[in-house]
Amino acid sequence: MRALPKLLLALTCLTPALGLTTGCGEPKADIANKQHYSGHHLNFDYPGNWKTSEESEGLGGTLTMTMIYVEAKGGNAMVIVQHFNEGLEVDYDELVSEFVNGMREAMPGIVNIQELDGGQREPIEREIDGKTREGRRIRYAPEIFGESVPHTVEAYFMEFEGEMVILYTQVPDEDRSKAEPGFNLILDSLTLGE
């Protein structure tokens, strides 16, 4: 297994940092008209009013990372699925600390990131693809011009068949009730290795 490169952590943080400072106006996840994603040994359903995009990057040797973005159209809800075609040695607590540091670095100078969890990332668990998966909950608030918008990120870690998947869900807390059904649809339908 390889160690997770720090550059990779910065890449992970850049995309969610782009639209994090706003809240409200989140469209309710349309789970009645679900769509399906299949690729990179991953399958999952996602809301009809969300969209997917992906990009891949070689990380040296045969190691490749594919990022699958699932985003609410016209909203801030986002799921990022990172697929690594090889297993990685990952310290989950270090990973989420680097995630927060990467967000700080990715934000423009006028945005301040406040940690709402005091740096204590809550361990969480969830059943995904028939197994209990470990994760972490990260609470923070981007602040711009004195306005603070609390956010929660949940990260889940999955290993299968010599590969690694890290899945992040993110939305402003005030919009969570509208996005949560979409997150649940993805997490409950996710299958690995097929």
Short mmCIF file of C-alpha atoms in Angstrom, two decimals:
data_model
loop_
_atom_site.label_atom_id
_atom_site.label_comp_id
_atom_site.label_asym_id
_atom_site.label_seq_id
_atom_site.Cartn_x
_atom_site.Cartn_y
_atom_site.Cartn_z
CA MET A 1 0.00 0.00 0.00
CA ARG A 2 1.12 3.54 -0.70
CA ALA A 3 0.82 6.65 1.46
CA LEU A 4 -1.64 9.35 0.39
CA PRO A 5 0.28 12.27 -1.19
CA LYS A 6 -0.26 15.71 0.37
CA LEU A 7 -0.81 17.28 -3.06
CA LEU A 8 -3.79 15.01 -3.46
CA LEU A 9 -5.31 16.39 -0.27
CA ALA A 10 -5.05 19.94 -1.59
CA LEU A 11 -6.80 18.90 -4.81
CA THR A 12 -9.60 17.35 -2.77
CA CYS A 13 -10.16 20.56 -0.86
CA LEU A 14 -10.12 22.99 -3.77
CA THR A 15 -13.40 21.99 -5.39
CA PRO A 16 -15.65 22.13 -2.32
CA ALA A 17 -14.03 25.40 -1.32
CA LEU A 18 -15.25 27.13 -4.47
CA GLY A 19 -18.89 27.53 -3.43
CA LEU A 20 -18.90 27.06 0.31
CA THR A 21 -19.52 30.53 1.56
CA THR A 22 -23.19 30.65 0.67
CA GLY A 23 -26.28 28.91 1.96
CA CYS A 24 -30.05 28.96 1.41
CA GLY A 25 -31.78 28.37 -1.88
CA GLU A 26 -30.75 24.71 -1.98
CA PRO A 27 -33.14 22.74 -4.20
CA LYS A 28 -34.68 19.67 -2.53
CA ALA A 29 -32.96 16.51 -3.77
CA ASP A 30 -35.22 14.86 -6.37
CA ILE A 31 -34.93 11.22 -5.31
CA ALA A 32 -38.14 10.21 -7.10
CA ASN A 33 -36.42 10.69 -10.49
CA LYS A 34 -33.06 9.15 -9.68
CA GLN A 35 -30.21 8.79 -12.14
CA HIS A 36 -27.48 6.12 -12.11
CA TYR A 37 -23.68 6.33 -12.19
CA SER A 38 -21.51 3.38 -13.16
CA GLY A 39 -17.75 3.50 -13.64
CA HIS A 40 -14.37 2.89 -12.00
CA HIS A 41 -15.74 -0.18 -10.17
CA LEU A 42 -18.43 2.00 -8.55
CA ASN A 43 -22.20 2.06 -8.96
CA PHE A 44 -24.67 4.39 -7.27
CA ASP A 45 -27.93 6.24 -7.77
CA TYR A 46 -28.18 10.01 -7.37
CA PRO A 47 -30.98 12.61 -7.46
CA GLY A 48 -32.54 13.60 -10.77
CA ASN A 49 -31.72 17.27 -10.21
CA TRP A 50 -28.03 16.65 -9.47
CA LYS A 51 -25.24 16.25 -12.03
CA THR A 52 -22.00 14.30 -12.21
CA SER A 53 -18.59 15.08 -13.62
CA GLU A 54 -15.25 13.39 -13.20
CA GLU A 55 -11.56 13.82 -13.69
CA SER A 56 -8.61 11.46 -13.35
CA GLU A 57 -5.01 12.11 -12.51
CA GLY A 58 -1.94 9.90 -12.46
CA LEU A 59 -0.16 10.11 -9.12
CA GLY A 60 3.01 8.32 -10.11
CA GLY A 61 3.72 4.80 -11.26
CA THR A 62 0.47 2.94 -11.75
CA LEU A 63 -1.47 4.87 -9.08
CA THR A 64 -4.43 6.82 -10.47
CA MET A 65 -7.00 8.91 -8.63
CA THR A 66 -10.42 9.52 -10.16
CA MET A 67 -12.62 12.21 -8.61
CA ILE A 68 -16.34 11.87 -9.24
CA TYR A 69 -18.28 15.03 -8.37
CA VAL A 70 -22.01 14.79 -7.74
CA GLU A 71 -23.49 18.27 -7.32
CA ALA A 72 -26.93 19.76 -6.89
CA LYS A 73 -27.88 21.84 -9.93
CA GLY A 74 -28.32 25.39 -8.64
CA GLY A 75 -27.34 24.45 -5.09
CA ASN A 76 -24.38 23.86 -2.81
CA ALA A 77 -24.84 20.18 -1.93
CA MET A 78 -21.91 18.12 -3.12
CA VAL A 79 -20.61 14.59 -2.93
CA ILE A 80 -17.03 13.86 -3.91
CA VAL A 81 -16.06 10.25 -4.52
CA GLN A 82 -12.32 9.64 -4.76
CA HIS A 83 -11.37 6.30 -6.28
CA PHE A 84 -7.78 5.08 -6.11
CA ASN A 85 -6.94 2.10 -8.29
CA GLU A 86 -4.50 0.85 -5.63
CA GLY A 87 -4.74 0.56 -1.86
CA LEU A 88 -3.37 3.44 0.22
CA GLU A 89 -2.15 3.78 3.78
CA VAL A 90 -4.44 6.43 5.22
CA ASP A 91 -4.55 7.87 8.73
CA TYR A 92 -8.17 9.04 8.79
CA ASP A 93 -7.59 11.75 11.41
CA GLU A 94 -4.61 13.12 9.50
CA LEU A 95 -6.62 13.06 6.28
CA VAL A 96 -9.45 15.18 7.69
CA SER A 97 -6.95 17.61 9.27
CA GLU A 98 -5.31 18.01 5.88
CA PHE A 99 -8.76 18.48 4.33
CA VAL A 100 -9.44 21.46 6.63
CA ASN A 101 -5.95 22.88 6.02
CA GLY A 102 -6.45 22.48 2.28
CA MET A 103 -9.72 24.41 2.45
CA ARG A 104 -7.99 27.23 4.30
CA GLU A 105 -5.32 27.40 1.61
CA ALA A 106 -7.85 27.20 -1.25
CA MET A 107 -10.09 30.01 0.02
CA PRO A 108 -9.50 33.57 -1.13
CA GLY A 109 -7.81 35.85 1.42
CA ILE A 110 -11.10 37.52 2.34
CA VAL A 111 -12.54 34.21 3.60
CA ASN A 112 -11.71 32.87 7.05
CA ILE A 113 -12.38 29.24 8.00
CA GLN A 114 -13.58 28.72 11.58
CA GLU A 115 -13.49 25.21 12.97
CA LEU A 116 -16.73 24.53 14.83
CA ASP A 117 -15.64 21.18 16.23
CA GLY A 118 -12.54 22.51 17.98
CA GLY A 119 -10.41 20.24 15.83
CA GLN A 120 -12.13 17.18 17.32
CA ARG A 121 -13.40 15.36 14.25
CA GLU A 122 -16.26 13.14 15.37
CA PRO A 123 -15.80 9.48 14.42
CA ILE A 124 -18.87 8.18 12.57
CA GLU A 125 -19.92 4.87 11.05
CA ARG A 126 -22.36 3.92 8.34
CA GLU A 127 -23.28 0.76 6.52
CA ILE A 128 -22.21 1.07 2.90
CA ASP A 129 -22.29 -1.84 0.45
CA GLY A 130 -23.13 -4.29 3.22
CA LYS A 131 -20.24 -3.37 5.55
CA THR A 132 -19.84 -0.93 8.42
CA ARG A 133 -17.53 1.83 7.16
CA GLU A 134 -15.57 4.22 9.33
CA GLY A 135 -15.75 7.95 8.77
CA ARG A 136 -15.28 11.40 10.28
CA ARG A 137 -17.58 14.42 10.63
CA ILE A 138 -15.97 17.82 10.08
CA ARG A 139 -17.78 21.00 11.18
CA TYR A 140 -16.54 24.38 10.01
CA ALA A 141 -17.81 27.77 8.89
CA PRO A 142 -16.44 29.92 6.09
CA GLU A 143 -16.72 33.56 7.13
CA ILE A 144 -16.72 36.43 4.66
CA PHE A 145 -17.37 40.06 5.55
CA GLY A 146 -18.49 39.01 9.03
CA GLU A 147 -21.08 36.49 7.77
CA SER A 148 -20.53 32.91 8.85
CA VAL A 149 -22.21 29.89 7.22
CA PRO A 150 -21.77 26.63 9.18
CA HIS A 151 -21.08 23.52 7.08
CA THR A 152 -20.74 19.83 7.81
CA VAL A 153 -18.61 17.43 5.80
CA GLU A 154 -18.88 13.70 6.34
CA ALA A 155 -16.05 11.53 5.01
CA TYR A 156 -16.27 7.73 4.68
CA PHE A 157 -13.36 5.40 3.95
CA MET A 158 -13.72 2.15 2.01
CA GLU A 159 -11.21 -0.45 0.88
CA PHE A 160 -12.08 -3.20 -1.56
CA GLU A 161 -10.19 -5.59 -3.80
CA GLY A 162 -6.90 -3.71 -3.35
CA GLU A 163 -8.49 -0.34 -4.18
CA MET A 164 -9.51 2.62 -2.01
CA VAL A 165 -12.54 4.92 -2.05
CA ILE A 166 -13.04 8.05 0.05
CA LEU A 167 -16.49 9.62 -0.15
CA TYR A 168 -17.25 13.14 1.12
CA THR A 169 -20.69 14.75 1.54
CA GLN A 170 -20.89 18.51 2.06
CA VAL A 171 -23.61 21.15 2.37
CA PRO A 172 -24.29 24.28 4.44
CA ASP A 173 -26.04 23.17 7.64
CA GLU A 174 -29.08 25.35 6.92
CA ASP A 175 -29.63 23.38 3.68
CA ARG A 176 -28.93 19.90 5.06
CA SER A 177 -32.59 18.85 5.29
CA LYS A 178 -32.98 19.39 1.53
CA ALA A 179 -29.73 17.62 0.60
CA GLU A 180 -29.77 14.73 3.09
CA PRO A 181 -32.15 12.54 1.03
CA GLY A 182 -29.72 12.86 -1.89
CA PHE A 183 -26.74 11.94 0.27
CA ASN A 184 -28.66 8.95 1.63
CA LEU A 185 -29.63 7.83 -1.88
CA ILE A 186 -25.97 7.79 -2.95
CA LEU A 187 -24.66 6.15 0.23
CA ASP A 188 -27.42 3.54 0.41
CA SER A 189 -27.08 2.52 -3.25
CA LEU A 190 -23.26 2.60 -3.52
CA THR A 191 -21.71 -0.72 -4.51
CA LEU A 192 -17.99 -1.30 -4.87
CA GLY A 193 -16.04 -3.58 -7.15
CA GLU A 194 -18.65 -4.30 -9.80
#
